[in-house]
């Protein structure tokens, strides 16, 4: 958390004088509140060094509100120069740049240390997207459900990866593995065949029983079409 600066600009304590003329009120005690009416008084104020407690806030010899720091993370408050009975006037921190720098990431980029959460209306709402200079389509897009799509940037996205069912991840496109591919499951299927357990080839190698068993096993996995007789 951080403290933000107030006062030190065109903030003055004034009173209505003869003929409704505005009269500056130097030396007037100023109190700070969280609401224009009622509310709670802020007493955790510090001097301009940001650490020394400020016992009281008093208008200077010209009637101006001097610089001070408010409580942690407070960017606006209501100032009262009439003993707390009002009227009060809203004051906004003069350290808005420091507040923005501490709360928002610049367009040029930065480092995030916390969790980024996208609360969107539907599972197909776009949660994240990226484009390169000159692109007319997102090169990458992720929706609320976690589905990811990729494309060339100059045309529609054409490659995807998404949750198909419980414990199932799917792509509707080609998938290439440059290094080792290891299957740790207990079933597998190829060329559209239903996933099946690893078969055991049986029969004598001296006859046709072993060959028939091998053909059947490969066909079960979808690796061949059994057209033998």
XYZ file of N, CA and C in Angstrom:
687
model
N 0.842 -1.192 0.000
C 0.000 0.000 0.000
C 0.876 1.240 0.000
N 0.284 2.375 -0.379
C 1.049 3.610 -0.481
C 0.191 4.783 -0.041
N 0.876 5.828 0.429
C 0.195 7.072 0.771
C 0.261 8.017 -0.428
N -0.779 8.838 -0.601
C -0.812 9.770 -1.717
C -0.933 11.206 -1.212
N -0.355 12.111 -1.987
C -0.234 13.517 -1.600
C -1.524 14.291 -1.876
N -1.837 15.225 -0.984
C -2.964 16.134 -1.136
C -2.494 17.560 -0.866
N -3.356 18.531 -1.232
C -3.052 19.931 -0.932
C -1.905 20.478 -1.762
N -1.495 21.722 -1.414
C -0.366 22.326 -2.089
C -0.694 22.897 -3.453
N -1.972 22.854 -3.842
C -2.383 23.455 -5.115
C -3.423 24.524 -4.809
N -4.375 24.736 -5.715
C -5.369 25.799 -5.503
C -6.483 25.339 -4.576
N -6.113 24.886 -3.374
C -7.083 24.504 -2.343
C -6.995 25.534 -1.222
N -8.070 26.284 -1.009
C -8.060 27.351 -0.007
C -9.246 27.187 0.938
N -9.060 27.682 2.157
C -10.154 27.772 3.108
C -10.729 29.171 2.983
N -11.995 29.266 2.635
C -12.624 30.575 2.453
C -13.909 30.631 3.256
N -14.348 31.857 3.482
C -15.610 32.083 4.176
C -16.378 33.154 3.423
N -17.674 33.186 3.612
C -18.496 34.191 2.955
C -18.424 35.485 3.755
N -17.965 36.556 3.107
C -17.832 37.840 3.775
C -18.945 38.799 3.404
N -18.709 40.067 3.637
C -19.693 41.099 3.331
C -20.026 41.094 1.843
N -21.283 41.153 1.541
C -21.697 41.153 0.152
C -21.406 39.843 -0.547
N -21.338 38.765 0.233
C -21.049 37.420 -0.280
C -19.662 37.297 -0.896
N -18.788 38.196 -0.532
C -17.418 38.133 -1.036
C -16.679 36.971 -0.370
N -15.822 36.312 -1.140
C -15.025 35.219 -0.608
C -13.868 35.779 0.206
N -13.735 35.284 1.423
C -12.689 35.746 2.325
C -11.784 34.575 2.683
N -10.484 34.730 2.455
C -9.537 33.685 2.819
C -9.452 33.568 4.328
N -9.246 32.336 4.816
C -9.246 32.069 6.249
C -7.929 31.424 6.673
N -6.844 32.202 6.724
C -5.559 31.632 7.161
C -5.634 31.143 8.600
N -4.877 30.085 8.898
C -4.825 29.563 10.262
C -6.004 28.715 10.649
N -6.899 28.415 9.713
C -8.076 27.615 10.023
C -7.712 26.125 10.060
N -8.182 25.442 11.078
C -7.960 24.001 11.177
C -8.836 23.291 10.146
N -8.248 22.337 9.454
C -8.952 21.593 8.411
C -9.004 20.122 8.817
N -10.193 19.530 8.731
C -10.328 18.097 9.008
C -10.651 17.360 7.708
N -10.320 16.082 7.683
C -10.472 15.272 6.474
C -11.438 14.118 6.741
N -12.340 13.850 5.776
C -13.404 12.881 5.976
C -13.552 11.971 4.761
N -14.239 10.845 4.977
C -14.464 9.906 3.876
C -15.821 10.099 3.218
N -16.575 11.100 3.623
C -17.890 11.364 3.046
C -18.191 12.850 3.114
N -19.057 13.322 2.223
C -19.398 14.748 2.208
C -20.277 15.126 3.385
N -21.030 14.149 3.883
C -21.878 14.369 5.060
C -21.720 13.154 5.969
N -21.550 13.378 7.260
C -21.364 12.256 8.183
C -20.037 11.582 7.910
N -20.054 10.244 7.912
C -18.843 9.511 7.607
C -17.847 9.472 8.745
N -16.613 9.107 8.412
C -15.546 8.947 9.393
C -14.408 9.902 9.085
N -13.859 10.508 10.126
C -12.752 11.437 9.938
C -11.449 10.667 9.755
N -10.636 11.114 8.806
C -9.298 10.573 8.618
C -8.347 11.315 9.554
N -7.701 10.574 10.419
C -6.729 11.188 11.333
C -5.304 10.706 11.069
N -5.189 9.653 10.261
C -3.866 9.095 9.956
C -3.225 9.869 8.807
N -2.849 11.111 9.083
C -2.230 11.981 8.091
C -0.746 12.152 8.426
N 0.056 12.394 7.400
C 1.490 12.616 7.640
C 1.953 13.886 6.951
N 3.118 14.347 7.394
C 3.747 15.527 6.805
C 4.231 15.190 5.395
N 4.852 16.150 4.739
C 5.262 15.969 3.348
C 6.359 14.923 3.167
N 6.994 14.474 4.271
C 7.983 13.393 4.129
C 7.324 12.032 4.042
N 5.999 11.983 4.256
C 5.259 10.740 4.133
C 5.345 9.827 5.333
N 6.069 10.220 6.373
C 6.227 9.354 7.544
C 5.898 10.047 8.866
N 6.200 11.334 8.982
C 5.978 12.046 10.240
C 4.492 12.319 10.447
N 3.897 11.809 11.526
C 2.467 12.034 11.769
C 2.144 13.529 11.840
N 1.006 13.893 11.280
C 0.566 15.287 11.268
C -0.491 15.450 12.352
N -0.129 16.199 13.389
C -1.051 16.358 14.518
C -2.300 17.113 14.110
N -2.147 18.131 13.246
C -3.294 18.889 12.774
C -2.976 19.495 11.421
N -3.985 19.694 10.632
C -3.845 20.292 9.313
C -4.414 21.701 9.395
N -3.566 22.696 9.135
C -3.964 24.095 9.316
C -3.648 24.877 8.048
N -4.596 25.699 7.611
C -4.382 26.542 6.439
C -3.221 27.497 6.697
N -2.388 27.751 5.675
C -1.214 28.607 5.850
C -1.612 30.078 5.900
N -0.623 30.951 5.885
C -0.870 32.388 6.032
C -1.686 32.969 4.893
N -1.742 32.276 3.778
C -2.543 32.737 2.642
C -3.897 32.051 2.570
N -4.184 31.198 3.550
C -5.450 30.476 3.559
C -5.426 29.209 2.734
N -4.237 28.834 2.223
C -4.135 27.645 1.380
C -3.947 26.396 2.229
N -4.484 25.275 1.735
C -4.288 23.989 2.404
C -2.885 23.496 2.052
N -2.033 23.277 3.053
C -0.660 22.848 2.765
C -0.603 21.408 2.274
N 0.540 21.020 1.724
C 0.710 19.642 1.284
C 0.741 18.698 2.477
N 0.167 17.520 2.282
C 0.200 16.472 3.296
C -0.081 15.146 2.603
N 0.141 14.048 3.311
C -0.163 12.716 2.788
C -1.342 12.128 3.554
N -2.266 11.516 2.807
C -3.418 10.879 3.428
C -3.102 9.464 3.883
N -4.105 8.742 4.391
C -3.920 7.352 4.813
C -3.588 6.461 3.610
N -3.145 5.260 3.880
C -2.787 4.312 2.826
C -3.928 4.116 1.832
N -3.576 4.192 0.543
C -4.474 3.880 -0.578
C -5.691 4.789 -0.700
N -5.701 5.928 -0.032
C -6.806 6.876 -0.164
C -6.447 7.895 -1.241
N -7.290 7.993 -2.273
C -7.013 8.905 -3.377
C -7.961 10.101 -3.408
N -9.009 10.082 -2.593
C -9.884 11.238 -2.492
C -10.477 11.311 -1.093
N -10.811 12.521 -0.683
C -11.395 12.745 0.637
C -12.154 14.059 0.607
N -12.833 14.365 1.699
C -13.602 15.602 1.809
C -12.998 16.471 2.914
N -12.685 17.731 2.572
C -12.051 18.641 3.520
C -13.101 19.559 4.143
N -12.941 19.797 5.450
C -13.891 20.595 6.219
C -13.115 21.637 7.013
N -13.442 22.893 6.786
C -12.786 23.979 7.526
C -13.712 24.621 8.524
N -14.747 23.876 8.947
C -15.740 24.443 9.854
C -15.976 23.533 11.051
N -14.889 22.965 11.562
C -14.999 22.162 12.770
C -15.697 20.836 12.573
N -15.806 20.381 11.346
C -16.441 19.095 11.070
C -17.909 19.190 10.735
N -18.511 20.382 10.848
C -19.945 20.518 10.602
C -20.264 20.917 9.170
N -19.246 21.087 8.343
C -19.441 21.371 6.925
C -19.650 22.847 6.632
N -19.794 23.172 5.375
C -19.794 22.257 4.230
C -18.399 21.680 3.942
N -18.365 20.531 3.316
C -17.110 19.885 2.953
C -16.921 19.921 1.446
N -15.672 19.923 1.054
C -15.363 19.944 -0.367
C -14.438 18.784 -0.716
N -14.723 18.147 -1.848
C -13.963 16.971 -2.286
C -12.570 17.378 -2.758
N -11.568 16.630 -2.298
C -10.183 16.828 -2.722
C -9.662 15.520 -3.293
N -8.974 15.607 -4.413
C -8.402 14.437 -5.083
C -6.882 14.505 -4.987
N -6.249 13.353 -4.825
C -4.799 13.344 -4.675
C -4.096 14.059 -5.827
N -3.020 14.732 -5.512
C -2.184 15.344 -6.534
C -1.103 14.361 -6.992
N -1.115 13.142 -6.423
C -0.152 12.095 -6.810
C -0.811 11.073 -7.721
N -1.712 11.517 -8.593
C -2.447 10.578 -9.428
C -1.516 9.757 -10.308
N -0.401 10.361 -10.757
C 0.540 9.596 -11.584
C 1.115 8.431 -10.781
N 1.462 8.689 -9.529
C 1.993 7.609 -8.689
C 0.936 6.538 -8.462
N -0.314 6.966 -8.304
C -1.401 6.005 -8.109
C -1.582 5.142 -9.353
N -1.603 5.776 -10.511
C -1.783 5.040 -11.770
C -0.625 4.083 -12.011
N 0.603 4.557 -11.775
C 1.774 3.704 -11.980
C 1.731 2.480 -11.087
N 1.143 2.627 -9.905
C 1.102 1.510 -8.964
C -0.057 0.555 -9.183
N -1.052 0.975 -9.992
C -2.255 0.176 -10.155
C -2.434 -0.398 -11.557
N -1.854 0.248 -12.556
C -2.118 -0.148 -13.930
C -0.819 -0.420 -14.669
N -0.889 -1.320 -15.644
C 0.272 -1.636 -16.466
C 0.293 -0.707 -17.677
N 1.421 -0.107 -17.995
C 1.491 0.777 -19.162
C 1.282 -0.003 -20.448
N 0.864 0.701 -21.511
C 0.623 0.050 -22.798
C 1.889 -0.559 -23.379
N 3.046 -0.050 -22.950
C 4.307 -0.574 -23.460
C 4.698 -1.883 -22.799
N 3.935 -2.317 -21.784
C 4.206 -3.599 -21.141
C 4.749 -3.437 -19.738
N 4.879 -4.546 -19.031
C 5.366 -4.533 -17.667
C 5.327 -5.923 -17.080
N 5.535 -6.011 -15.768
C 5.559 -7.292 -15.071
C 4.374 -7.391 -14.130
N 3.639 -8.488 -14.222
C 2.522 -8.743 -13.320
C 2.950 -9.783 -12.299
N 2.664 -9.527 -11.043
C 3.042 -10.466 -9.994
C 1.832 -11.162 -9.379
N 0.638 -10.719 -9.723
C -0.565 -11.330 -9.154
C -1.342 -12.113 -10.196
N -2.486 -12.632 -9.797
C -3.348 -13.415 -10.667
C -4.220 -12.490 -11.517
N -4.346 -12.803 -12.790
C -5.220 -12.059 -13.688
C -6.482 -12.892 -13.912
N -7.627 -12.366 -13.535
C -8.891 -13.087 -13.650
C -9.810 -12.368 -14.615
N -10.369 -13.119 -15.587
C -11.325 -12.558 -16.540
C -12.707 -13.102 -16.211
N -13.580 -12.250 -15.688
C -14.956 -12.644 -15.391
C -15.839 -12.188 -16.548
N -16.115 -13.096 -17.476
C -16.844 -12.759 -18.690
C -18.204 -13.438 -18.723
N -19.039 -13.019 -19.663
C -20.445 -13.429 -19.646
C -20.668 -14.862 -20.102
N -19.872 -15.376 -21.054
C -20.097 -16.723 -21.576
C -18.775 -17.473 -21.695
N -18.885 -18.779 -21.930
C -17.694 -19.598 -22.084
C -16.952 -19.334 -23.373
N -17.613 -18.679 -24.343
C -16.953 -18.383 -25.618
C -16.467 -16.942 -25.708
N -16.635 -16.177 -24.643
C -16.139 -14.803 -24.636
C -14.618 -14.802 -24.720
N -14.057 -13.836 -25.449
C -12.611 -13.761 -25.618
C -11.970 -13.248 -24.334
N -11.086 -14.067 -23.747
C -10.399 -13.684 -22.517
C -9.010 -13.117 -22.794
N -8.409 -13.536 -23.911
C -7.061 -13.068 -24.241
C -6.857 -13.176 -25.749
N -6.187 -12.210 -26.332
C -5.903 -12.244 -27.765
C -4.629 -11.473 -28.041
N -3.946 -11.820 -29.132
C -2.726 -11.103 -29.499
C -2.623 -10.980 -31.010
N -2.093 -9.848 -31.445
C -1.900 -9.549 -32.846
C -0.504 -8.969 -33.038
N 0.044 -9.149 -34.235
C 1.284 -8.487 -34.623
C 0.918 -7.247 -35.431
N 1.862 -6.336 -35.589
C 1.603 -5.111 -36.336
C 1.107 -5.441 -37.737
N -0.003 -4.812 -38.143
C -0.561 -5.024 -39.464
C -1.553 -6.158 -39.559
N -1.714 -6.957 -38.507
C -2.658 -8.068 -38.532
C -4.097 -7.557 -38.589
N -4.956 -8.312 -39.265
C -6.384 -8.000 -39.285
C -7.188 -9.065 -38.528
N -6.542 -10.158 -38.184
C -7.141 -11.212 -37.354
C -6.207 -11.491 -36.185
N -6.779 -11.915 -35.060
C -5.950 -12.343 -33.938
C -5.083 -13.525 -34.381
N -3.791 -13.466 -34.096
C -2.939 -14.632 -34.347
C -3.170 -15.698 -33.280
N -3.538 -15.225 -32.093
C -3.792 -16.148 -30.981
C -5.019 -15.655 -30.228
N -5.867 -16.593 -29.806
C -7.048 -16.219 -29.030
C -7.363 -17.323 -28.027
N -7.703 -16.916 -26.812
C -8.145 -17.854 -25.770
C -9.476 -17.372 -25.239
N -10.456 -18.274 -25.179
C -11.747 -17.864 -24.643
C -11.883 -18.282 -23.183
N -13.013 -17.947 -22.594
C -13.212 -18.187 -21.160
C -13.128 -19.664 -20.804
N -13.537 -20.542 -21.713
C -13.510 -21.974 -21.430
C -12.108 -22.561 -21.497
N -11.144 -21.792 -22.014
C -9.775 -22.277 -22.141
C -9.413 -22.706 -23.548
N -10.379 -22.708 -24.458
C -10.100 -23.059 -25.853
C -9.093 -22.065 -26.428
N -8.119 -22.590 -27.168
C -7.106 -21.756 -27.787
C -7.146 -21.940 -29.300
N -7.025 -20.820 -30.023
C -7.012 -20.844 -31.482
C -5.836 -20.025 -31.990
N -5.245 -20.498 -33.093
C -4.110 -19.807 -33.705
C -4.390 -19.592 -35.183
N -3.764 -18.564 -35.753
C -3.902 -18.296 -37.182
C -2.739 -17.481 -37.697
N -2.730 -17.178 -39.023
C -1.606 -16.467 -39.622
C -1.630 -14.953 -39.417
N -2.771 -14.418 -38.974
C -2.864 -12.978 -38.768
C -3.521 -12.254 -39.929
N -3.315 -12.744 -41.152
C -3.940 -12.118 -42.315
C -5.176 -12.870 -42.777
N -5.554 -13.891 -42.020
C -6.746 -14.667 -42.347
C -7.298 -15.259 -41.047
N -8.433 -15.930 -41.168
C -9.080 -16.478 -39.972
C -8.203 -17.517 -39.281
N -8.404 -17.667 -37.983
C -7.659 -18.658 -37.213
C -8.049 -20.062 -37.677
N -7.067 -20.958 -37.794
C -7.328 -22.258 -38.405
C -6.835 -23.449 -37.585
N -6.293 -23.214 -36.412
C -5.747 -24.294 -35.585
C -6.248 -24.118 -34.160
N -6.643 -25.234 -33.506
C -7.224 -25.089 -32.180
C -6.786 -26.198 -31.232
N -7.072 -25.961 -29.971
C -6.853 -26.941 -28.903
C -7.872 -26.629 -27.820
N -8.638 -27.639 -27.410
C -9.706 -27.361 -26.454
C -10.093 -28.611 -25.675
N -10.867 -28.423 -24.602
C -11.383 -29.527 -23.793
C -12.587 -30.118 -24.505
N -12.506 -31.387 -24.843
C -13.568 -32.060 -25.587
C -14.585 -32.711 -24.651
N -14.115 -33.247 -23.540
C -14.966 -33.906 -22.542
C -14.142 -34.029 -21.269
N -14.709 -34.675 -20.259
C -13.961 -34.859 -19.016
C -12.667 -35.613 -19.292
N -11.563 -35.053 -18.848
C -10.239 -35.677 -19.012
C -9.846 -35.867 -20.470
N -10.363 -35.017 -21.357
C -10.080 -35.175 -22.786
C -9.737 -33.831 -23.412
N -8.561 -33.756 -24.036
C -8.109 -32.563 -24.747
C -8.067 -32.898 -26.232
N -8.537 -31.976 -27.085
C -8.697 -32.296 -28.507
C -8.259 -31.135 -29.391
N -7.772 -31.479 -30.581
C -7.570 -30.514 -31.651
C -8.275 -31.038 -32.888
N -8.837 -30.136 -33.691
C -9.491 -30.518 -34.934
C -8.525 -30.439 -36.110
N -7.241 -30.279 -35.798
C -6.244 -30.036 -36.832
C -5.051 -30.982 -36.657
N -4.050 -30.834 -37.478
C -2.867 -31.693 -37.398
C -2.072 -31.396 -36.134
N -1.378 -32.439 -35.648
C -0.551 -32.300 -34.450
C 0.781 -32.989 -34.728
N 1.858 -32.228 -34.698
C 3.181 -32.750 -35.028
C 4.071 -32.734 -33.800
N 4.764 -33.836 -33.537
C 5.697 -33.936 -32.425
C 7.109 -34.044 -32.992
N 7.973 -33.085 -32.657
C 9.330 -33.083 -33.209
C 10.256 -34.041 -32.467
N 10.002 -34.249 -31.182
C 10.833 -35.149 -30.382
C 10.013 -36.376 -29.982
N 10.361 -37.009 -28.883
C 9.709 -38.254 -28.469
C 8.247 -38.025 -28.108
N 7.429 -39.002 -28.426
C 6.027 -38.997 -28.034
C 5.774 -40.263 -27.226
N 5.379 -40.112 -25.985
C 5.191 -41.254 -25.094
C 3.753 -41.310 -24.617
N 3.101 -42.439 -24.812
C 1.716 -42.637 -24.386
C 1.717 -43.423 -23.073
N 1.185 -42.815 -22.014
C 1.200 -43.448 -20.697
C -0.146 -44.061 -20.324
N -1.128 -43.967 -21.211
C -2.436 -44.512 -20.894
C -2.496 -46.021 -21.083
N -3.669 -46.587 -20.847
C -3.863 -48.043 -20.968
C -4.650 -48.435 -22.200
N -5.145 -47.441 -22.958
C -5.865 -47.726 -24.194
C -5.387 -46.789 -25.282
N -5.567 -47.213 -26.549
C -5.197 -46.386 -27.692
C -6.020 -46.787 -28.887
N -6.235 -45.829 -29.789
C -6.952 -46.115 -31.031
C -6.382 -45.257 -32.141
N -6.384 -45.767 -33.369
C -5.813 -45.052 -34.503
C -6.816 -45.006 -35.650
N -6.702 -43.957 -36.481
C -7.527 -43.809 -37.675
C -9.014 -43.912 -37.359
N -9.414 -43.314 -36.244
C -10.823 -43.255 -35.882
C -11.336 -44.446 -35.110
N -10.506 -45.453 -34.859
C -10.953 -46.617 -34.095
C -11.137 -46.240 -32.631
N -12.097 -46.882 -31.969
C -12.294 -46.644 -30.543
C -11.055 -47.084 -29.776
N -10.733 -46.363 -28.732
C -9.563 -46.724 -27.943
C -9.744 -48.111 -27.332
N -8.706 -48.931 -27.432
C -8.759 -50.298 -26.900
C -7.498 -50.571 -26.107
N -7.580 -51.561 -25.206
C -6.421 -51.935 -24.411
C -5.358 -52.595 -25.288
N -4.115 -52.581 -24.825
C -3.031 -53.200 -25.586
C -3.310 -54.691 -25.756
N -3.395 -55.140 -26.993
C -3.748 -56.556 -27.206
C -2.550 -57.482 -27.021
N -2.847 -58.737 -26.785
C -1.822 -59.781 -26.687
C -1.936 -60.698 -27.898
N -0.848 -60.868 -28.624
C -0.835 -61.746 -29.801
C -0.554 -63.172 -29.337
N -1.376 -64.085 -29.746
C -1.238 -65.481 -29.316
C -1.124 -66.397 -30.538
N -0.941 -67.659 -30.283
C -0.887 -68.659 -31.355
C 0.534 -69.097 -31.642
N 0.627 -70.161 -32.388
C 1.922 -70.744 -32.732
C 2.546 -70.018 -33.915
N 3.832 -69.720 -33.787
C 4.556 -69.085 -34.877
C 4.765 -70.056 -36.037
N 4.582 -71.338 -35.770
C 4.787 -72.324 -36.812
C 3.595 -72.472 -37.718
N 2.453 -71.901 -37.320
C 1.256 -72.016 -38.143
C 0.682 -70.641 -38.420
N -0.590 -70.615 -38.780
C -1.238 -69.351 -39.095
C -1.939 -68.723 -37.898
N -1.970 -69.417 -36.760
C -2.680 -68.890 -35.585
C -2.053 -67.587 -35.096
N -0.721 -67.531 -35.059
C -0.038 -66.324 -34.593
C -0.283 -65.164 -35.545
N -0.241 -65.444 -36.843
C -0.485 -64.400 -37.841
C -1.903 -63.871 -37.732
N -2.849 -64.784 -37.563
C -4.249 -64.366 -37.424
C -4.434 -63.510 -36.184
N -3.758 -63.899 -35.107
C -3.860 -63.136 -33.864
C -3.265 -61.742 -34.025
N -2.114 -61.643 -34.720
C -1.471 -60.344 -34.948
C -2.348 -59.445 -35.803
N -2.913 -60.004 -36.872
C -3.780 -59.213 -37.742
C -4.975 -58.682 -36.957
N -5.558 -59.533 -36.135
C -6.712 -59.125 -35.333
C -6.329 -58.010 -34.355
N -5.151 -58.142 -33.735
C -4.707 -57.136 -32.760
C -4.467 -55.788 -33.413
N -3.811 -55.804 -34.572
C -3.540 -54.553 -35.287
C -4.824 -53.906 -35.774
N -5.766 -54.715 -36.208
C -7.051 -54.189 -36.667
C -7.830 -53.580 -35.509
N -7.739 -54.206 -34.347
C -8.426 -53.674 -33.157
C -7.930 -52.284 -32.806
N -6.627 -52.050 -32.939
C -6.046 -50.740 -32.646
C -6.318 -49.726 -33.747
N -6.784 -50.212 -34.896
C -7.036 -49.308 -36.000
C -5.835 -49.086 -36.881
N -4.762 -49.859 -36.677
C -3.560 -49.660 -37.444
C -3.638 -50.296 -38.844
N -4.496 -51.282 -39.012
C -4.698 -51.890 -40.325
C -6.169 -52.180 -40.528
N -6.540 -52.392 -41.775
C -7.884 -52.904 -42.098
C -7.730 -54.386 -42.461
N -8.406 -55.221 -41.736
C -8.292 -56.663 -41.961
C -9.196 -57.077 -43.121
N -8.575 -57.297 -44.288
C -9.329 -57.765 -45.456
C -8.867 -59.161 -45.854
N -8.237 -59.844 -44.898
C -7.727 -61.191 -45.202
C -8.868 -62.192 -45.236
N -8.556 -63.346 -45.804
C -9.544 -64.430 -45.873
C -8.949 -65.679 -45.239
